Short mmCIF file of C-alpha atoms and ligand atoms in Angstrom, two decimals:
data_model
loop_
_atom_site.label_atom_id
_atom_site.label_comp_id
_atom_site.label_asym_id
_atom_site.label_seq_id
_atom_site.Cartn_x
_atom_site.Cartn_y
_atom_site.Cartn_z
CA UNK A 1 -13.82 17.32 12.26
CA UNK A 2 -12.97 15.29 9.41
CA UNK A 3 -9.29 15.38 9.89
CA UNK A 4 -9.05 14.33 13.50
CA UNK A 5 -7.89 10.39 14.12
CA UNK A 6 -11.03 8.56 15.03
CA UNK A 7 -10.06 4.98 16.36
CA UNK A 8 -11.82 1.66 14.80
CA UNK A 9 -13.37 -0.46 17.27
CA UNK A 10 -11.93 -3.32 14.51
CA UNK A 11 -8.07 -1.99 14.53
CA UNK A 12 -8.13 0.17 18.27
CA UNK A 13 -4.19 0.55 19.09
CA UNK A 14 -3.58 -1.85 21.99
CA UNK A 15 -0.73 -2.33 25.07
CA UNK A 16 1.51 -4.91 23.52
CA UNK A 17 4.30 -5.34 21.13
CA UNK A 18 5.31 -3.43 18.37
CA UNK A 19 2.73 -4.92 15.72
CA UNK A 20 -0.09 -3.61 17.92
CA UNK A 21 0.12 -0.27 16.62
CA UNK A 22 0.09 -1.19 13.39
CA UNK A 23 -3.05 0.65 11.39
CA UNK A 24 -5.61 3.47 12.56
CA UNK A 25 -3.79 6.06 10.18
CA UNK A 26 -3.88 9.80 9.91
CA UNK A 27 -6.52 10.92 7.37
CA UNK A 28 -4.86 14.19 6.58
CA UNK A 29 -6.78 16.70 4.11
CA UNK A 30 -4.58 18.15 1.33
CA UNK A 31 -6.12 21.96 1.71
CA UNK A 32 -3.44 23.33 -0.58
CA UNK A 33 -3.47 20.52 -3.62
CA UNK A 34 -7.06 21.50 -3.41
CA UNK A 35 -6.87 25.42 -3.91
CA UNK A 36 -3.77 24.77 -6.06
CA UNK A 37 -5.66 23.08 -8.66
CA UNK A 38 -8.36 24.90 -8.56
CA UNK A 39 -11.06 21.95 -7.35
CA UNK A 40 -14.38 22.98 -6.66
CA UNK A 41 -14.62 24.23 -3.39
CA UNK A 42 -17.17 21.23 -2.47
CA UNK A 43 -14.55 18.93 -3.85
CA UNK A 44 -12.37 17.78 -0.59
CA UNK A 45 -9.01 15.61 -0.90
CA UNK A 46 -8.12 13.59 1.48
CA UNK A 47 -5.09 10.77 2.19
CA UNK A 48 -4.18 7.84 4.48
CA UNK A 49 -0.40 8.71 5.83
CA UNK A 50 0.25 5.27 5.94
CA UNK A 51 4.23 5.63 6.62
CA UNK A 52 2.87 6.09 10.17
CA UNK A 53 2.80 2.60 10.64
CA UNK A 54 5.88 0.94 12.52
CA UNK A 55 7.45 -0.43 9.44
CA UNK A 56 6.76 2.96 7.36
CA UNK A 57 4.73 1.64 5.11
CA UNK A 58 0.56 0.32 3.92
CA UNK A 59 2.42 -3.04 3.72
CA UNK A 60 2.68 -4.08 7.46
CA UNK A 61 -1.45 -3.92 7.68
CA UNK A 62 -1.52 -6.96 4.92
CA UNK A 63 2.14 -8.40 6.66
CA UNK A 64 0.47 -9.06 9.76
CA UNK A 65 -2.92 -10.09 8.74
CA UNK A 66 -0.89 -13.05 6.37
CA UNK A 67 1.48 -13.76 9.76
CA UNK A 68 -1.84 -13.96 11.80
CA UNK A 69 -3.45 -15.95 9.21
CA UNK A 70 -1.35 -18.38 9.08
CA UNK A 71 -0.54 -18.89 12.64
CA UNK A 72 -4.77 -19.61 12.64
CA UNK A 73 -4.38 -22.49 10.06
CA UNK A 74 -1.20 -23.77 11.42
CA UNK A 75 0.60 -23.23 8.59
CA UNK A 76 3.03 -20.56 10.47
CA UNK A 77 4.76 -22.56 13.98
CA UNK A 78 7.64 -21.88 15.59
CA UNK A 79 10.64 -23.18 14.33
CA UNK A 80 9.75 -21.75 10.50
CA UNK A 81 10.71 -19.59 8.26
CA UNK A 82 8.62 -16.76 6.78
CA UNK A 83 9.74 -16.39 2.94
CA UNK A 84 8.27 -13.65 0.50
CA UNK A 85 8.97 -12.06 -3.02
CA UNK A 86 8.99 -7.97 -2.14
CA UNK A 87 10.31 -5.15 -4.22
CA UNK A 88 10.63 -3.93 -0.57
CA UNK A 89 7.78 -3.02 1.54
CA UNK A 90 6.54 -5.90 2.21
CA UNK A 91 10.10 -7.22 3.14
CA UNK A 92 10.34 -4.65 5.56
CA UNK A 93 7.08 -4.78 7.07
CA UNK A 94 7.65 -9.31 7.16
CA UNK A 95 11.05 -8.64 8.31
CA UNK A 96 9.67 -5.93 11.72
CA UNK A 97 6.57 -8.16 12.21
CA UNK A 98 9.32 -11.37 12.60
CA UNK A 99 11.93 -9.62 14.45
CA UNK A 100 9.00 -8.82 17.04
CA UNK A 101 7.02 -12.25 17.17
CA UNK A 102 9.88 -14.38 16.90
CA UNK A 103 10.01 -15.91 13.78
CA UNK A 104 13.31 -15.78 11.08
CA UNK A 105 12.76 -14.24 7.02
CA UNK A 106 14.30 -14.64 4.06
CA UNK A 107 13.05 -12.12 1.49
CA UNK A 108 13.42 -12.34 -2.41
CA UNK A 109 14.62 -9.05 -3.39
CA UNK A 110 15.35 -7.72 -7.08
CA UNK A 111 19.08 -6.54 -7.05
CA UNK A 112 17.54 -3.30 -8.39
CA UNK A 113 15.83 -2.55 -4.74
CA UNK A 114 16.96 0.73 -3.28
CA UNK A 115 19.75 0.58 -1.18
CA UNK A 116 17.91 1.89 2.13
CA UNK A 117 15.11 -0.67 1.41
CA UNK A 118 17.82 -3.42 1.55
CA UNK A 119 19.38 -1.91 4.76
CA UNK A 120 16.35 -1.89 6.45
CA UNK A 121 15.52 -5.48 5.77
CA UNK A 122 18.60 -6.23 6.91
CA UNK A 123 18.57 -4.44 10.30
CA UNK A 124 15.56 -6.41 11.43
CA UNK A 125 17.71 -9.26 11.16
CA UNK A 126 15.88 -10.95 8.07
CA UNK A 127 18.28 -12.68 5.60
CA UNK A 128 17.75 -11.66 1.62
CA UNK A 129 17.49 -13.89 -1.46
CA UNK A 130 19.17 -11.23 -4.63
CA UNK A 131 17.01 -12.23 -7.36
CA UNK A 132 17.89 -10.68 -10.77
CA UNK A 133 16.81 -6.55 -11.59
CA UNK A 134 16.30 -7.06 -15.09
CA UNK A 135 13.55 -9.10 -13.95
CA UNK A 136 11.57 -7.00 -10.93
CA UNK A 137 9.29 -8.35 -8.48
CA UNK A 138 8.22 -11.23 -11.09
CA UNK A 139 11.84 -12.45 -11.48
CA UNK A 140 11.71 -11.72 -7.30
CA UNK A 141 8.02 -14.40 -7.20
CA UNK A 142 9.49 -16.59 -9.40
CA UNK A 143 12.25 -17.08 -7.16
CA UNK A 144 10.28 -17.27 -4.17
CA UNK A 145 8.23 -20.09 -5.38
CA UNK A 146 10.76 -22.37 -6.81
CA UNK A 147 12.16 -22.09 -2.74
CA UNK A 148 8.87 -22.64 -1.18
CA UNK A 149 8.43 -25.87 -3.50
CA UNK A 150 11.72 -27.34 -2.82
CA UNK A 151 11.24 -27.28 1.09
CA UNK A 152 7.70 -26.47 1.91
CA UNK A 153 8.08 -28.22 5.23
CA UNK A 154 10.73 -25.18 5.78
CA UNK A 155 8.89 -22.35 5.29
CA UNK A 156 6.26 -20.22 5.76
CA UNK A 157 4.85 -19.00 2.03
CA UNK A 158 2.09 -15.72 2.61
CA UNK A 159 2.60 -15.22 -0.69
CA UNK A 160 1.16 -11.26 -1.15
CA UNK A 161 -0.16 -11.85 -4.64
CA UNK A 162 -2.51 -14.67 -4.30
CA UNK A 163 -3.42 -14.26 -0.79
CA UNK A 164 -6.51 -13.43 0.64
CA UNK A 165 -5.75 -12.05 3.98
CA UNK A 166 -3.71 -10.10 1.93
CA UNK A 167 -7.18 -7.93 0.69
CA UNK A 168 -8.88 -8.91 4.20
CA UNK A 169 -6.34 -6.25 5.88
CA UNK A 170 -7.73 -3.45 4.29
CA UNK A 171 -11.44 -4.67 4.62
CA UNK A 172 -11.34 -5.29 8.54
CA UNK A 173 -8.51 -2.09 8.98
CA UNK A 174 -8.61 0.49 6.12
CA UNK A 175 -11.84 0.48 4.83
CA UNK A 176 -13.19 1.59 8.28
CA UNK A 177 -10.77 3.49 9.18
CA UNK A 178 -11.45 5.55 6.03
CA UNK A 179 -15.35 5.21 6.76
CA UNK A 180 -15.48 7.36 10.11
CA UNK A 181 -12.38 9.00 9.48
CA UNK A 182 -14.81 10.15 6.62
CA UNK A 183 -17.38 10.48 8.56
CA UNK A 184 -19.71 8.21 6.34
CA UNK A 185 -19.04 11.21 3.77
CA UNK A 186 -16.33 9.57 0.94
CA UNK A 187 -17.45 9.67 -2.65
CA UNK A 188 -14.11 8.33 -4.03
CA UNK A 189 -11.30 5.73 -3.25
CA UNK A 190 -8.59 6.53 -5.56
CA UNK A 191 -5.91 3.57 -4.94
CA UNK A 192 -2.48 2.51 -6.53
CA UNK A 193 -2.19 -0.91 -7.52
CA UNK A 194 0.99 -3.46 -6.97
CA UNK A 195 -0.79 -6.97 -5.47
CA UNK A 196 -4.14 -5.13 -5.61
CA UNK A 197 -4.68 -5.62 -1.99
CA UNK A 198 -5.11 -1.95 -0.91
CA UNK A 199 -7.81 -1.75 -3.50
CA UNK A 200 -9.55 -4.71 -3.52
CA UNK A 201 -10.09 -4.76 0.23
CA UNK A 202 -11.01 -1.29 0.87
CA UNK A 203 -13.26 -0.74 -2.42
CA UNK A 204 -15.30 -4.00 -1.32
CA UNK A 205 -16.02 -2.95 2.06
CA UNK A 206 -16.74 0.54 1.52
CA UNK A 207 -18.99 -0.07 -1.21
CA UNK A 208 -20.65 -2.61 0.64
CA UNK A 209 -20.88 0.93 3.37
CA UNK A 210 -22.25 2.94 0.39
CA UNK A 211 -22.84 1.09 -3.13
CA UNK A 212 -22.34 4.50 -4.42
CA UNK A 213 -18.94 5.12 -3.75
CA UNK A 214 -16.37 5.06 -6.95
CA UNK A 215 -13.89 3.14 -6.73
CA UNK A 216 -10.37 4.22 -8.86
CA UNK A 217 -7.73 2.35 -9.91
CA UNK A 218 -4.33 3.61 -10.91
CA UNK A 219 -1.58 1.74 -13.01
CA UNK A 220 1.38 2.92 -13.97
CA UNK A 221 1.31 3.76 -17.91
CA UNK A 222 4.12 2.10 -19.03
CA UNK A 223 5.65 -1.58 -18.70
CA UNK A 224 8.95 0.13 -17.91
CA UNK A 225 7.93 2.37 -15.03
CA UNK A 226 9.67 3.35 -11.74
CA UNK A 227 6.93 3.49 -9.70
CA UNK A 228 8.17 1.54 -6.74
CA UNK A 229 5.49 -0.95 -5.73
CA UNK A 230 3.02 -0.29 -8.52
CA UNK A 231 2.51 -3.00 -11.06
CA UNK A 232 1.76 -2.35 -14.69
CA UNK A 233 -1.33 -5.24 -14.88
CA UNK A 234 -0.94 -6.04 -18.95
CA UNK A 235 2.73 -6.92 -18.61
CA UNK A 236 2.56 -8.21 -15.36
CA UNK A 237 2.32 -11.95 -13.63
CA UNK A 238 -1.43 -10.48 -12.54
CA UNK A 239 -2.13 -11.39 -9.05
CA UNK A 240 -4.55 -13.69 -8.22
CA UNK A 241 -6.06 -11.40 -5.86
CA UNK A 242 -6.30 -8.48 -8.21
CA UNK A 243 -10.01 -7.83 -9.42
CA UNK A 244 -9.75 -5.78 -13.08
CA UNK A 245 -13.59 -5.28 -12.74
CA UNK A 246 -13.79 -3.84 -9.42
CA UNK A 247 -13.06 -0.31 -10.25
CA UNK A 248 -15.47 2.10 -11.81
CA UNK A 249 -12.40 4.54 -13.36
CA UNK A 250 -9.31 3.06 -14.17
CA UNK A 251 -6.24 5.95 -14.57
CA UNK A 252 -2.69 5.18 -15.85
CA UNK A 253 -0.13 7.80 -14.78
CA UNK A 254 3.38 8.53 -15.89
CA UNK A 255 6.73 7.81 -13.58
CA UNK A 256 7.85 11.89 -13.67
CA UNK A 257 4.25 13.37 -13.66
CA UNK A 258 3.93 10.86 -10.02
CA UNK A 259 7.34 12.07 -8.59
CA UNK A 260 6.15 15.78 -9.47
CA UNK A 261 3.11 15.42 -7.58
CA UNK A 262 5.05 14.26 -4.64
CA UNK A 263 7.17 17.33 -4.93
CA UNK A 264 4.40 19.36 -5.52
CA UNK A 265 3.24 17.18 -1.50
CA UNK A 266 6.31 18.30 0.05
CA UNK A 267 6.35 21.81 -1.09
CA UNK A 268 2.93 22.42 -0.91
CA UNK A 269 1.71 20.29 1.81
CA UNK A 270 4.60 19.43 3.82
CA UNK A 271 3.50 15.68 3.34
CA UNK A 272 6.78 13.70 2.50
CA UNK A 273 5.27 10.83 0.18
CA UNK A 274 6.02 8.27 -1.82
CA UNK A 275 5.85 8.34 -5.52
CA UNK A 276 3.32 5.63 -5.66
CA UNK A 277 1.50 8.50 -3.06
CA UNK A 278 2.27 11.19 -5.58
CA UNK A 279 0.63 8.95 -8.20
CA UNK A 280 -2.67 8.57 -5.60
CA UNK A 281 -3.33 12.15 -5.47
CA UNK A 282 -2.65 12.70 -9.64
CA UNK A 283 -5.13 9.84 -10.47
CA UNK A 284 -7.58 11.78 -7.05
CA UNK A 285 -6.90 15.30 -8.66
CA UNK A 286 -8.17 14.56 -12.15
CA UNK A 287 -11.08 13.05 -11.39
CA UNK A 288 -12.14 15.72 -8.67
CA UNK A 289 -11.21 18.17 -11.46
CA UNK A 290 -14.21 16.91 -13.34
CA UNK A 291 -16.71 16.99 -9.95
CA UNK A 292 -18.50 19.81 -8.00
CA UNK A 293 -19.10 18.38 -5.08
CA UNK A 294 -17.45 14.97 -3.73
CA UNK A 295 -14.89 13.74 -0.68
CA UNK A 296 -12.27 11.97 -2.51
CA UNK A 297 -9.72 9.80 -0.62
CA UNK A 298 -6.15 8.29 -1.45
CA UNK A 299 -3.37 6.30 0.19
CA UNK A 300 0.12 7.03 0.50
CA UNK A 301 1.79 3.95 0.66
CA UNK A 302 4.60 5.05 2.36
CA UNK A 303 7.04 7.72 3.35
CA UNK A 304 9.14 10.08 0.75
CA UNK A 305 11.84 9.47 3.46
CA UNK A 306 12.03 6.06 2.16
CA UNK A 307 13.64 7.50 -1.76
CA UNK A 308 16.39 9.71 -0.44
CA UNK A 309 18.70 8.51 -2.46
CA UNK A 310 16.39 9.10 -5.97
CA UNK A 311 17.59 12.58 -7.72
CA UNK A 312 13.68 13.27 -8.63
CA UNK A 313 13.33 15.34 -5.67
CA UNK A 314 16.06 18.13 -6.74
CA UNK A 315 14.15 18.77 -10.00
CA UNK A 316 12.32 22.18 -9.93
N1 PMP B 401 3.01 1.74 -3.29
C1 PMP B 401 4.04 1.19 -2.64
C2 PMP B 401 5.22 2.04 -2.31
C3 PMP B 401 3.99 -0.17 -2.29
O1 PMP B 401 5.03 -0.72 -1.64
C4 PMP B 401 2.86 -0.94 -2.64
C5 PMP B 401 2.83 -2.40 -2.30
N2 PMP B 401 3.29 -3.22 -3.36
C6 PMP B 401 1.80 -0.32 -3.33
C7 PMP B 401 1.92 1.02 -3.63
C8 PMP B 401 0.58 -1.07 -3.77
O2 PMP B 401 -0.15 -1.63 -2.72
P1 PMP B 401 -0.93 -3.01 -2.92
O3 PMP B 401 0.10 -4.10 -2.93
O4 PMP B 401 -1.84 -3.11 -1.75
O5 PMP B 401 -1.66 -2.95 -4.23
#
């Protein structure tokens, strides 16, 4: 059964606090996206529900592999403060991960972060730096790096963007997850890209699974997008984990064509997505529109509880 939760031996769910049951995913099959646009019926879709981890979103796999990281090299002791730039995922997942292992956050924040996403930092007792909207999550980095240099002694820096472990999450959690979730049988990784992490990590290890696997990139296709956690790369402060040449098919997809497609999850499916998700299966369903045979799998980043408050879901 390719649908069923298989366990990792890498990322097994353990007795302990609430960070343990972070990763091992649903891999839930999107039956109706399939018939609905008419894929060949040896074309299967498939997607990581990654709003079932505790924080509700991909982020708190690459959160905790950073916090672990740096609590191996000493850079992360009690006493300091974990700081990051986050359009709000990773805030959230930094700001759960400290609440439960004891250490304070301050999260850089563009003022034009959802509402919720702010509350939510907020309830896990992390403190927020308002950096300034025009700007986005650059304006956010910026920010977080002038901090970091004025009192490194202070702070804990993961910084997402240039960070390996950031990458390593999805190569020691996602990657094989997806791999015998799969059963050994996926074709395609179709991923959205903000640090690149998700990507990067989980196209290296599967291909190093199966050389043959393609590996798809999606970008938003605009500089001026509202795809929330998505970075458009050619306008961008690139991150210094991001590969360009690691994909085989790079995609761009449109802000309302995204938030359709996670309508079109809801209604369809009864999978309550993300946009950045939405954007996942668009960039999955046009390439499997072109294939007669293949096991294509996505990531949705996080929940669609998370954009309540956006008016994109009353459209028709
Ligand atoms: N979608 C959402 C909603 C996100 O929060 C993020 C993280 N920035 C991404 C997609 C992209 O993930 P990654 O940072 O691993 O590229």
């Amino acid at each position: 059964m390719l649908n069923t939760l298989v366990p990792t031996t890498e990322c097994a769910p353990q007795e302990g606090d609430i960070t343990a049951q972070i990763g091992n995913t649903p891999l839930l099959r999107l039956a109706q996206i399939e018939r609905h646009y008419n894929l060949h019926p040896n074309v299967e879709l498939y997607a990581k529900a990654e709003w079932f981890n505790p924080g509700g979103s991909v982020k708190d796999r690459a959160a905790l592999y950073m916090v672990r990281d740096g609590e191996r090299r000493g850079l992360l002791v009690p006493g300091k403060t974990i700081l990051e730039a986050s359009s709000g995922n990773t805030g959230i997942a930094l700001a759960m991960i400290g609440a439960a292992l004891g250490y304070p956050v301050e999260i850089c924040l563009p003022a034009t972060a959802s509402p919720e996403r702010r509350r939510l930092i907020k309830l896990y007792g992390a403190a927020i730096i308002e950096t300034s909207g025009a700007d986005g999550t650059d304006g956010a980095i910026v920010e977080a790096h002038r901090r970091h240099s004025q009192a490194p002694e202070r702070y804990f820096y993961p910084d997402q963007y240039n960070n390996p472990a950031n990458w390593q999450a999805h190569y020691h959690g996602t990657a094989p997850e997806i791999w015998q979730q799969s059963e050994g049988r996926v074709t395609h990784f179709v991923a959205a890209v903000g640090t690149g992490g998700t990507l990067v990590g989980t196209a290296k290890r599967l291909q190093q699974y199966n050389p043959l696997i393609e590996i798809v990139e999606v970008q938003p296709n605009s500089a001026f997008h509202g795809l929330e956690g998505m970075k458009h790369m050619a306008s961008a402060l690139a991150p210094g984990i991001y590969d360009p040449d690691l994909a085989d098919i790079h995609m761009e997809v449109g802000t309302e064509e995204a938030q359709a497609m996670a309508r079109a999850l809801a209604r369809l499916e009864g999978v309550l997505a993300g946009p950045s998700g939405g954007a996942g299966v668009l960039a999955a369903v046009r390439v499997a529109q072109t294939l007669t045979s293949g096991v294509l799998v996505t990531v949705l980043p996080d929940g669609g509880s998370r954009y309540l408050g956006d008016s994109f879901w009353d459209e028709a």
